Short mmCIF file of C-alpha atoms in Angstrom, two decimals:
data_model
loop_
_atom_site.label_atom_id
_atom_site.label_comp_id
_atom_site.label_asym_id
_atom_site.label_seq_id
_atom_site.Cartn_x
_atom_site.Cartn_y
_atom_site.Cartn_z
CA UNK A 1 4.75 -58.54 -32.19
CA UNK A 2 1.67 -58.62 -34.97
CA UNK A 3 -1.72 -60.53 -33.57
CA UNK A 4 -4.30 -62.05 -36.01
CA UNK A 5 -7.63 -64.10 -35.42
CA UNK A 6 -9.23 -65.95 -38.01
CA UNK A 7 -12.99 -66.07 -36.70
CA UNK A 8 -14.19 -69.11 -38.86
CA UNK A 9 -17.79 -68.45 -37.91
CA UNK A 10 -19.73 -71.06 -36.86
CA UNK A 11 -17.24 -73.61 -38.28
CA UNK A 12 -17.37 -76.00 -34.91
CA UNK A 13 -19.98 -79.28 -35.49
CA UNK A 14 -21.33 -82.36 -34.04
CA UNK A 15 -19.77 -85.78 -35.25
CA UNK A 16 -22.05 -86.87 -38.17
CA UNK A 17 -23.34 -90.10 -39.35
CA UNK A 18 -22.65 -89.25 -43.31
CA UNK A 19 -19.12 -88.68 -42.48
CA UNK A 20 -18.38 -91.59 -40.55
CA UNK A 21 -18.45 -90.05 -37.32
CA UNK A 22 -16.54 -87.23 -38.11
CA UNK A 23 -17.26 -83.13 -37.79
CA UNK A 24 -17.00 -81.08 -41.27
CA UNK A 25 -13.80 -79.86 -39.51
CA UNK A 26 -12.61 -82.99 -39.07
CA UNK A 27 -13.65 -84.25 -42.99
CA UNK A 28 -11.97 -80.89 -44.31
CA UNK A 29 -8.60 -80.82 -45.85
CA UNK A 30 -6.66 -78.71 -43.42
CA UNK A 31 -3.53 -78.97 -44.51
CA UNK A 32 -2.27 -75.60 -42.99
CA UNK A 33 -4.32 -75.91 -39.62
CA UNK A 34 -2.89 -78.95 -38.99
CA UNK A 35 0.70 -77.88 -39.95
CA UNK A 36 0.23 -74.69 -37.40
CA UNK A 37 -1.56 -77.16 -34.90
CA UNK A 38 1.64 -79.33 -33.94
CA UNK A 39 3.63 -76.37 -32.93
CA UNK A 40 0.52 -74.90 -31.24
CA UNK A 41 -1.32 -74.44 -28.03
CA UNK A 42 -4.69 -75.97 -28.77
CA UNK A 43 -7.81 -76.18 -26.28
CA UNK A 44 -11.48 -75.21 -25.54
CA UNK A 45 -13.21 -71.49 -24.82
CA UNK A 46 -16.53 -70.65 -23.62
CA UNK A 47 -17.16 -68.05 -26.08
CA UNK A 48 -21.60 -67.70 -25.09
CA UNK A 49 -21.81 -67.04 -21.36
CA UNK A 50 -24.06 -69.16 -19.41
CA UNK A 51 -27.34 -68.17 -19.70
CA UNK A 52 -27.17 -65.92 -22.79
CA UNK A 53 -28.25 -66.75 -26.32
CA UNK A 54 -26.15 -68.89 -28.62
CA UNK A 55 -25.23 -65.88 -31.32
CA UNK A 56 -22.57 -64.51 -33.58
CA UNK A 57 -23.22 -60.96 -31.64
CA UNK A 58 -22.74 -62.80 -27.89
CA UNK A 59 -19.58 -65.04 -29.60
CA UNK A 60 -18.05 -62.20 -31.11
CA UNK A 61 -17.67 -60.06 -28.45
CA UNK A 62 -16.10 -62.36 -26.22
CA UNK A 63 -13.63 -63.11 -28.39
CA UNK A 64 -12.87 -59.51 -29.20
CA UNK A 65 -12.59 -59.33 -25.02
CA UNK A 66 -16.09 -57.43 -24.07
CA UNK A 67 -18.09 -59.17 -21.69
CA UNK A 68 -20.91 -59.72 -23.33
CA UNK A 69 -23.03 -59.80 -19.47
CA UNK A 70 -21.97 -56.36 -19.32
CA UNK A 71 -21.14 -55.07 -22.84
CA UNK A 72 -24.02 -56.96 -25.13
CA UNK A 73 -27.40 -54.54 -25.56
CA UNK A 74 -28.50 -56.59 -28.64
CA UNK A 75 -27.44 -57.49 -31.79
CA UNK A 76 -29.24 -55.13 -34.55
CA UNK A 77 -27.84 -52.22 -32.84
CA UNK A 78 -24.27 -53.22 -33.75
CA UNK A 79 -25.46 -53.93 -37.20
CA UNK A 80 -26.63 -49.65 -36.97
CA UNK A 81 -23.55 -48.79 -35.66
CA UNK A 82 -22.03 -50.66 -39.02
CA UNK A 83 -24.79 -48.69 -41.75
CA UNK A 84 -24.26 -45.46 -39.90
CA UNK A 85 -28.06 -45.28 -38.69
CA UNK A 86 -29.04 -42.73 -36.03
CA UNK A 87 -30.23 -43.70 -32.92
CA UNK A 88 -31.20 -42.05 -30.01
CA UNK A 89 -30.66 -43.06 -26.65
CA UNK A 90 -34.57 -44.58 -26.80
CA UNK A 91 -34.38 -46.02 -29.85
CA UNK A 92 -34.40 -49.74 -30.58
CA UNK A 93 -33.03 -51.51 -33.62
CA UNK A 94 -34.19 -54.35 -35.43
CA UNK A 95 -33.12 -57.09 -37.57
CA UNK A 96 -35.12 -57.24 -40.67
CA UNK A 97 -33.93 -60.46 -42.69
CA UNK A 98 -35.28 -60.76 -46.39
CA UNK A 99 -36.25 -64.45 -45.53
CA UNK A 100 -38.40 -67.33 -47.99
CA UNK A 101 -41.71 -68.50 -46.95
CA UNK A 102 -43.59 -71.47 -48.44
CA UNK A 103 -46.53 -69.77 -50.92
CA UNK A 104 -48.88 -72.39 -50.91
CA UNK A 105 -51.08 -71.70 -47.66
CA UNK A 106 -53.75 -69.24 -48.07
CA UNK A 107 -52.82 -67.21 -44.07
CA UNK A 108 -49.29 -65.53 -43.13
CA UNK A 109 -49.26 -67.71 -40.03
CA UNK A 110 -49.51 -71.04 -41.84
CA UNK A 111 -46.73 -70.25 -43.87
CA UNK A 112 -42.91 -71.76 -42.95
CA UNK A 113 -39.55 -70.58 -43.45
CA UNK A 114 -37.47 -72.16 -46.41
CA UNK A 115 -34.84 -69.97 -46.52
CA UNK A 116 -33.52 -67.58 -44.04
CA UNK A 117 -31.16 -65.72 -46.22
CA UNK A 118 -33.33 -65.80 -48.96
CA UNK A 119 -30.55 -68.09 -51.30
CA UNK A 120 -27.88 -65.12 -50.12
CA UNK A 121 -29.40 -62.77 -52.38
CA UNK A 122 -27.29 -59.85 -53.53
CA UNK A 123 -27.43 -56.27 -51.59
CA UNK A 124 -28.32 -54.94 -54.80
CA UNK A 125 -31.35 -56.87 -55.40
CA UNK A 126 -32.30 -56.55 -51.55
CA UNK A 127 -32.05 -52.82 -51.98
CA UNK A 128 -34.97 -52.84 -54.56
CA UNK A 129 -36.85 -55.15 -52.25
CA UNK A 130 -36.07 -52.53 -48.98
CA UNK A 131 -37.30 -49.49 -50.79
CA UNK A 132 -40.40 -51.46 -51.37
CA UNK A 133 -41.03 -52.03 -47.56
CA UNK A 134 -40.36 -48.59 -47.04
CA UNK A 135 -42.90 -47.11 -49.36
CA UNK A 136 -45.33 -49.77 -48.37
CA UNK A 137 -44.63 -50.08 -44.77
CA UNK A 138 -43.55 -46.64 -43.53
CA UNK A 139 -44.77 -44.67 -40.77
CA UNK A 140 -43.82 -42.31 -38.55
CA UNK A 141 -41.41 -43.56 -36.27
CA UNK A 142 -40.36 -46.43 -38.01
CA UNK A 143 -36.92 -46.03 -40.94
CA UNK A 144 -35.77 -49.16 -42.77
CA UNK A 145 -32.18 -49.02 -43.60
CA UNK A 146 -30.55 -50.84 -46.02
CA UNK A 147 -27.85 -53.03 -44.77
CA UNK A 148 -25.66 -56.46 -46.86
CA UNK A 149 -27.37 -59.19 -48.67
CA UNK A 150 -30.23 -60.76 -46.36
CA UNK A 151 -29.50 -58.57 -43.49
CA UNK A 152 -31.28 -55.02 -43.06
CA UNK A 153 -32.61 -53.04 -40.06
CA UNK A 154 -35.69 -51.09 -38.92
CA UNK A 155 -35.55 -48.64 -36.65
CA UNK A 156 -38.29 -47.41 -33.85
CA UNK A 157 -38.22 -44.21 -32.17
CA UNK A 158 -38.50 -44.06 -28.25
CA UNK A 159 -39.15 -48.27 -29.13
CA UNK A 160 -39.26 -50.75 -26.40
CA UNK A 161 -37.06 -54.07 -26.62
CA UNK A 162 -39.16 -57.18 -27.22
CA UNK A 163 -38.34 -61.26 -27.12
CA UNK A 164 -38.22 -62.08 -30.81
CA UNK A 165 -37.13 -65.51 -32.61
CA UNK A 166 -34.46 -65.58 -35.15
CA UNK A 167 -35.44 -66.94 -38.46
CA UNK A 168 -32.69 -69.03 -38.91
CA UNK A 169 -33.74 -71.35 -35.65
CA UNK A 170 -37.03 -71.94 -36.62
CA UNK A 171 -36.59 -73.11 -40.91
CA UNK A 172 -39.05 -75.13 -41.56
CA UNK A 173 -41.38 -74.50 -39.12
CA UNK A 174 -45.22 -73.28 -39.23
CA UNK A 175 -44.40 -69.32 -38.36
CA UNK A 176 -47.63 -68.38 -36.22
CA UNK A 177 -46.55 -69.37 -32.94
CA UNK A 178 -42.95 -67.12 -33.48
CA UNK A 179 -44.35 -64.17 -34.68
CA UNK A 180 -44.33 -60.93 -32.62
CA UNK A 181 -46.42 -59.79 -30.40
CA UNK A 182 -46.23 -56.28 -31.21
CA UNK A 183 -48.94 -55.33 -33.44
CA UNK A 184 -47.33 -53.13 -35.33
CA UNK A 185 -44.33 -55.51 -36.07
CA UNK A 186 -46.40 -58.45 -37.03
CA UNK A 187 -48.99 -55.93 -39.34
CA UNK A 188 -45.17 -54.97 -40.67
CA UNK A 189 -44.78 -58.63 -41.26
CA UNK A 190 -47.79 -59.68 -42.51
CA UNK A 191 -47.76 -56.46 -45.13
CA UNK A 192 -44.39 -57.48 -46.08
CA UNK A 193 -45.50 -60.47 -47.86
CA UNK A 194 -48.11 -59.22 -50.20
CA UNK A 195 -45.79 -56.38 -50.87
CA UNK A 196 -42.76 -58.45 -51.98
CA UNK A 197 -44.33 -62.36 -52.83
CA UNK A 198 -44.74 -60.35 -56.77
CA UNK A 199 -42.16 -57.59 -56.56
CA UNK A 200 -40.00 -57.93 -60.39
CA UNK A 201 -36.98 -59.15 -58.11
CA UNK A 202 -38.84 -61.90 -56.92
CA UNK A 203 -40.35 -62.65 -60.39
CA UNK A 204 -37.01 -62.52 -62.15
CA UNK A 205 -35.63 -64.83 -59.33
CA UNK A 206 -38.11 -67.63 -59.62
CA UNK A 207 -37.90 -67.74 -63.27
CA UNK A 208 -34.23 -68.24 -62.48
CA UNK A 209 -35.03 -71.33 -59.95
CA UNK A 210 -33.72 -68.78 -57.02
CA UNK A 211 -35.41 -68.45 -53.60
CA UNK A 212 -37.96 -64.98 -53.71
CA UNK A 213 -37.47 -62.55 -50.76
CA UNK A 214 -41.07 -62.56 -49.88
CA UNK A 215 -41.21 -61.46 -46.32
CA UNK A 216 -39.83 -59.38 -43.66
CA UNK A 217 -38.48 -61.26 -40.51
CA UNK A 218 -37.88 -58.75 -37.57
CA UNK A 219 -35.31 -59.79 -34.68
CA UNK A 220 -32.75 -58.88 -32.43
CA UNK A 221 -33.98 -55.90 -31.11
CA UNK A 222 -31.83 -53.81 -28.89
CA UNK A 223 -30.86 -50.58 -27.72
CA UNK A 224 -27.86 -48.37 -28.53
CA UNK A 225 -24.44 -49.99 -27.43
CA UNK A 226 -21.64 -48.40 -25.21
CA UNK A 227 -18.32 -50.33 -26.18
CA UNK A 228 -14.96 -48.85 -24.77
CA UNK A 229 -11.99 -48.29 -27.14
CA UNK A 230 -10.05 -51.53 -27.89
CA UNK A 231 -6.98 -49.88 -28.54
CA UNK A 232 -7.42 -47.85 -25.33
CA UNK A 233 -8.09 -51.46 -23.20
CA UNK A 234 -5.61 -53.43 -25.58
CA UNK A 235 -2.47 -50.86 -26.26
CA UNK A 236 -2.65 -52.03 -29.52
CA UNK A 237 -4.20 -50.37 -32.72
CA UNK A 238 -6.65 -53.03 -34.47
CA UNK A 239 -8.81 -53.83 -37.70
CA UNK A 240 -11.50 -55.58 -38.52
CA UNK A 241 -11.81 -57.29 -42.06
CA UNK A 242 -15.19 -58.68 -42.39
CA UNK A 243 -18.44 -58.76 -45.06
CA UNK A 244 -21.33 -58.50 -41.75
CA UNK A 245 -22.10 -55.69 -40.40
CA UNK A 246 -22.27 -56.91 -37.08
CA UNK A 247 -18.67 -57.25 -36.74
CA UNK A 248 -18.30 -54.26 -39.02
CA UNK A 249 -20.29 -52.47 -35.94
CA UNK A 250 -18.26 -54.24 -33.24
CA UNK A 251 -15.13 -53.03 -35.14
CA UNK A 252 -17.41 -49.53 -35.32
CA UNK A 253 -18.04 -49.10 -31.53
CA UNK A 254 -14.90 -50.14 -30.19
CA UNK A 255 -12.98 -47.40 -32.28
CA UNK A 256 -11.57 -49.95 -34.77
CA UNK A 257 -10.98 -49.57 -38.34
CA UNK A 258 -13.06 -51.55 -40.80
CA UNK A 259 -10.97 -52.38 -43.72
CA UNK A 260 -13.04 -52.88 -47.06
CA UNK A 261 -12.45 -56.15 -48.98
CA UNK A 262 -14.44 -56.09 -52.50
CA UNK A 263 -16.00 -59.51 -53.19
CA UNK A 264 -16.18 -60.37 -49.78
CA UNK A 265 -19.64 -60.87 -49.31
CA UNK A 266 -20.63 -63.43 -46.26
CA UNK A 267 -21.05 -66.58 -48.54
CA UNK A 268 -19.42 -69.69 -49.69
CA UNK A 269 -18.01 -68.30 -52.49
CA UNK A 270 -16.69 -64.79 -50.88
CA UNK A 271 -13.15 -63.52 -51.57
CA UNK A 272 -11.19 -65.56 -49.09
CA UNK A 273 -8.03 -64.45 -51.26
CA UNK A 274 -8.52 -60.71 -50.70
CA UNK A 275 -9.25 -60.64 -46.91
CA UNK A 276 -6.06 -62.82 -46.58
CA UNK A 277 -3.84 -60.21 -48.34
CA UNK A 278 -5.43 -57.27 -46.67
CA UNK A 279 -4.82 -58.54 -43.56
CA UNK A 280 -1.06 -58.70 -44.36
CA UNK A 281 -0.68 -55.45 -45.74
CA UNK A 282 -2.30 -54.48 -42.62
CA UNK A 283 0.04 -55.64 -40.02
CA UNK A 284 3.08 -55.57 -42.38
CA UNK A 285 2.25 -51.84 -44.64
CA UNK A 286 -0.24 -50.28 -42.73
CA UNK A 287 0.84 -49.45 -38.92
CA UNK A 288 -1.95 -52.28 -37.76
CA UNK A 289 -0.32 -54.30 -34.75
CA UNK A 290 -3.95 -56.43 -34.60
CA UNK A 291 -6.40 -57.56 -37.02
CA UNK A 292 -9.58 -59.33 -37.34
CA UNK A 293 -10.46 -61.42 -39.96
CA UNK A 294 -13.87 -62.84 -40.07
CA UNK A 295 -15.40 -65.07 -42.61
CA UNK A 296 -19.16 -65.76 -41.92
CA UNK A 297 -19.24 -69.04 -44.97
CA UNK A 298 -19.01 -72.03 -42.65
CA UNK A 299 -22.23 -70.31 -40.49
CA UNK A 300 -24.02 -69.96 -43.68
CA UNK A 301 -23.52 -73.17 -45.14
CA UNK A 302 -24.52 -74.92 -41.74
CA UNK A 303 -27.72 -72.60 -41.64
CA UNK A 304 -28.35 -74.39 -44.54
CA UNK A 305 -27.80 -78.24 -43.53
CA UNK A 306 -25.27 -78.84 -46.23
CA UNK A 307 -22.21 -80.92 -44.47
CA UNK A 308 -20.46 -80.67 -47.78
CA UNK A 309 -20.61 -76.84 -48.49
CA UNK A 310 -19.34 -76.56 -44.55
CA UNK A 311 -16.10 -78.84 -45.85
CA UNK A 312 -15.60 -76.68 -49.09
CA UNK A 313 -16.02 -73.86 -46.96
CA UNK A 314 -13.30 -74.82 -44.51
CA UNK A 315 -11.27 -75.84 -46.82
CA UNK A 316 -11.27 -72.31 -48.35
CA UNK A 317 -10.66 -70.72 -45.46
CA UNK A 318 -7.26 -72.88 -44.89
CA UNK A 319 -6.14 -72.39 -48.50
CA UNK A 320 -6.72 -69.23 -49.25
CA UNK A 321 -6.19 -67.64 -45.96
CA UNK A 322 -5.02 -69.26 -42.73
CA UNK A 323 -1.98 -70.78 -45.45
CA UNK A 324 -1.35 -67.60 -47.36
CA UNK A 325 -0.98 -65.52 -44.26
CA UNK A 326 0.99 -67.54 -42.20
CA UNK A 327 3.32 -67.10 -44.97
CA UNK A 328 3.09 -64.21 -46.16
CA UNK A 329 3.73 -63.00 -42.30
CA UNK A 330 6.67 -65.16 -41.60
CA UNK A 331 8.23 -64.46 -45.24
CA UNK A 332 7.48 -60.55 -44.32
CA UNK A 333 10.01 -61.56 -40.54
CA UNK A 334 8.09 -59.87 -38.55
CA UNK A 335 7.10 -62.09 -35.02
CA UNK A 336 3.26 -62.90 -34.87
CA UNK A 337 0.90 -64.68 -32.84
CA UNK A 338 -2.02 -66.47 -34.65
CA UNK A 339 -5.52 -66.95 -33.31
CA UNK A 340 -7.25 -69.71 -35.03
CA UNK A 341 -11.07 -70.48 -33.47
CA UNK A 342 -15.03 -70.65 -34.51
CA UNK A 343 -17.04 -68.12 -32.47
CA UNK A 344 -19.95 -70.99 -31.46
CA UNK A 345 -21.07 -73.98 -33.31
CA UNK A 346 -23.36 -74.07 -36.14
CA UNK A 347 -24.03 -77.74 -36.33
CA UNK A 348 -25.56 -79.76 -39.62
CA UNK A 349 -28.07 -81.60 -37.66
CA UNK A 350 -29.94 -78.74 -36.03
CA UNK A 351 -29.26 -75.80 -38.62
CA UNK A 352 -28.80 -73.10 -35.94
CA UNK A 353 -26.36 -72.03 -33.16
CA UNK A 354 -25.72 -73.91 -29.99
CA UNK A 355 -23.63 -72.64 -26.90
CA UNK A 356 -21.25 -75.51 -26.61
CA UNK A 357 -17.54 -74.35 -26.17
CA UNK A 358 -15.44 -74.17 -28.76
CA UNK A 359 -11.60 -75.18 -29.76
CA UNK A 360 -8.83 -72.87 -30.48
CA UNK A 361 -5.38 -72.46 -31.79
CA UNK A 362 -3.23 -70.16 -30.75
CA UNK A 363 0.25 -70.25 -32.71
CA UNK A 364 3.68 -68.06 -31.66
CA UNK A 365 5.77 -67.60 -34.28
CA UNK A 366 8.39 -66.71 -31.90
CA UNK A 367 8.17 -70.04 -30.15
CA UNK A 368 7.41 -73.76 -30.46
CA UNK A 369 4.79 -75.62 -28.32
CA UNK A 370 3.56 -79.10 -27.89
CA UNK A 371 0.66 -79.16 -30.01
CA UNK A 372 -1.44 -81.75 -31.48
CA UNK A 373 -1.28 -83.51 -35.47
CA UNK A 374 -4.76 -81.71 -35.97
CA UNK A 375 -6.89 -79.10 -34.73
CA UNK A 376 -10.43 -80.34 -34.43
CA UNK A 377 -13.42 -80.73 -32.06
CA UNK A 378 -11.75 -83.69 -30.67
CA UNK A 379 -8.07 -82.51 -30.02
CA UNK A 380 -9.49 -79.26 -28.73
CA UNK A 381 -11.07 -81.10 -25.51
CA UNK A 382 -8.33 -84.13 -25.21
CA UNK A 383 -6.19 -80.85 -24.65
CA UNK A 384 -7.63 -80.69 -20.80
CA UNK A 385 -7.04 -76.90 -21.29
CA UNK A 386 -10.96 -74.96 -20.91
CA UNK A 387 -11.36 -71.33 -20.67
CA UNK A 388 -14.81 -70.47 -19.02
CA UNK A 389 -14.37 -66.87 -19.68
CA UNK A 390 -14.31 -66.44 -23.43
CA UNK A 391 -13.44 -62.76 -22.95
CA UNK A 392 -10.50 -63.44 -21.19
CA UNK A 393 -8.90 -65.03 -24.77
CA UNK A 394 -7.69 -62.04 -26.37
CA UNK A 395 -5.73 -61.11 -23.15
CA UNK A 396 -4.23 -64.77 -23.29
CA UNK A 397 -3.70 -63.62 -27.35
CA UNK A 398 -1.80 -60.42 -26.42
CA UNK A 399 -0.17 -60.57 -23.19
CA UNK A 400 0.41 -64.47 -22.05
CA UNK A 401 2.47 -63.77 -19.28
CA UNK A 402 -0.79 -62.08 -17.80
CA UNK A 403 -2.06 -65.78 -16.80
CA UNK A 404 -0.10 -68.15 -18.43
CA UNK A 405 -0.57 -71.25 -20.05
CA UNK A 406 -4.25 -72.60 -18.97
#
């Protein structure tokens, strides 16, 4: 038996007035969803623990099976895990997003976020614009790595984990109130701005009617994570196939491989094509019995309010990979079992995470099952099938006579 999850991050909505009442999920073409979904078990997971922060660090871990009450030290530490930065046990990592800021109020802490990824600038770009915090910001201490697109990290020696607000909940919002209280982190911040607002990247990409990278937003602090081998607590030998670090430092710290997917990049127009063929070759050429495919667009494009990027972008995802790979796996005979799900919502409306559960699908090859005509928000809770413990999902994935159908 082969296993396979499609993480579709952030894909799960709210019903919305410009579709008629309907999710993006629900407005999206699915043909091959739906076609898995009536032979399917489909139903609702918990994937954020009570209590904890709505994130794609929390989300993902549960659904790779660590407990993220126990397992979860913060999320810019798995991103260092991913880059290969060095941390001691006293260390603490940061987030640093290349975000926007509105330019036309004369203090930092009047300004507001536009744009927290920066219109998904390239790595290369943001690699210029990192070297230019490091000359201008460095001190002893502090090292600014380099990470993918938007996303790079500072690290603190012998640091001390702080409460700090991710860009992406607060767009549009005056910035004073959320900045740290750390004074070297918001000097860092403040710096950041006058160092980047005329940097030649940020020229060129005005003059081509692109968001600037004009300041450093610092987040998601945490300490140096302790994950135990997957294969070790699985039995089986796994992959992970995504463009974010994070789950490239998931995959990292639980011993699993990362597989490399060029043109996959964490946006709208990544290459869904290429993850869906290196999963294959995974489980069918390359000894893999589990494998992880993540595809970050549908988070992205609901960071960024747009209802009809979030359909295009779910409609990639079941043309060019959930469809391709179901076939390409049952053309290949071998017997698989297919885990379809979003790791939290990223509705429209509000532009940022929420904690609500979210539906899966879980298809057997092997076997049919009464499923539903489509897999969706709404089928997912008219199932009467919830699963509190998120965590628990990959054991229902791999081993269903553990517990059974919920």
């Amino acid at each position: 038996m082969k296993y396979i999850v499609i993480l579709c991050d952030g894909m799960a909505d709210e019903p919305l007035e410009e579709l008629d009442g309907r999710t993006p999920l629900e407005a999206a073409r699915t043909v091959n969803m739906d076609r898995l979904a009536a032979d399917s078990e489909i139903g609702m997971v918990r994937t954020v623990p009570e209590g904890m922060a709505p994130g794609s660090d929390t989300a993902n871990l549960s659904v790779i099976g660590y407990d993220p009450r126990k397992y979860y030290s913060g999320r810019s530490p798995l991103e260092a895990l991913s880059i290969g930065a060095e941390m001691g046990e006293k260390d603490v990592s940061f987030r640093c997003n290349l975000v926007t800021l509105s330019e036309e109020e004369d203090r930092y802490e009047d300004r507001v976020i536009l744009d927290h990824s920066s219109g998904e600038i390239p790595t290369e770009e943001a690699a210029a614009l990192v070297e230019a915090l490091r000359e201008g910001l460095g001190r002893e201490g502090y090292t600014f790595y380099v990470g993918t697109s938007y996303r790079h990290l500072l690290i603190q020696k012998d640091g001390k984990v702080t409460d700090l607000t991710p860009p992406h909940d607060i767009l549009t919002k005056r910035i004073g109130e959320y900045l740290p209280e750390d004074p070297v982190l918001r000097e860092m911040m403040v710096r950041s701005y006058e160092i980047l607002k005329d940097h030649s990247v940020n020229v060129k990409r005005r003059a081509e009617g692109k968001n600037p990278a004009n300041s450093a937003w610092f987040w998601g602090a945490g300490t140096r994570p302790a994950l135990p081998s997957f294969e070790e607590k699985t039995g089986v030998k796994g992959a992970m196939i995504s463009a974010v670090d994070l789950l490239k430092g998931i995959a990292a710290g639980s011993g699993m491989h990362n597989i490399i997917v060029e043109g996959a990049n964490g946006g709208l127009h990544t290459n869904y094509a290429g993850k869906a063929r290196a999963a294959v070759k995974a489980l069918t050429e390359d000894g893999y019995d589990f494998v992880y495919v993540h595809i970050e667009a549908p988070d992205e494009m609901g960071h960024q309010g747009s209802a009809e990027d979030k359909i295009k972008a779910i409609e990639y995802i079941d043309d060019q990979v959930i469809g391709p790979v179901a076939d390409a796996l049952r053309g290949s005979g071998v017997d698989f079992r297919m885990l379809i799900l979003p790791d939290h919502p990223t509705p429209v409306r509000v532009r940022t995470h929420t904690s609500d559960p979210v539906p899966y699908l879980l298809y057997d090859s092997t076997k049919a099952q009464e499923g539903c005509s489509v897999y969706s928000e709404k089928t997912g809770r008219e199932s009467g099938k919830m699963l509190e413990e998120g965590y628990r999902l990959i054991d229902h994935l791999l081993n269903l006579d553990l517990w059974g159908r919920l």
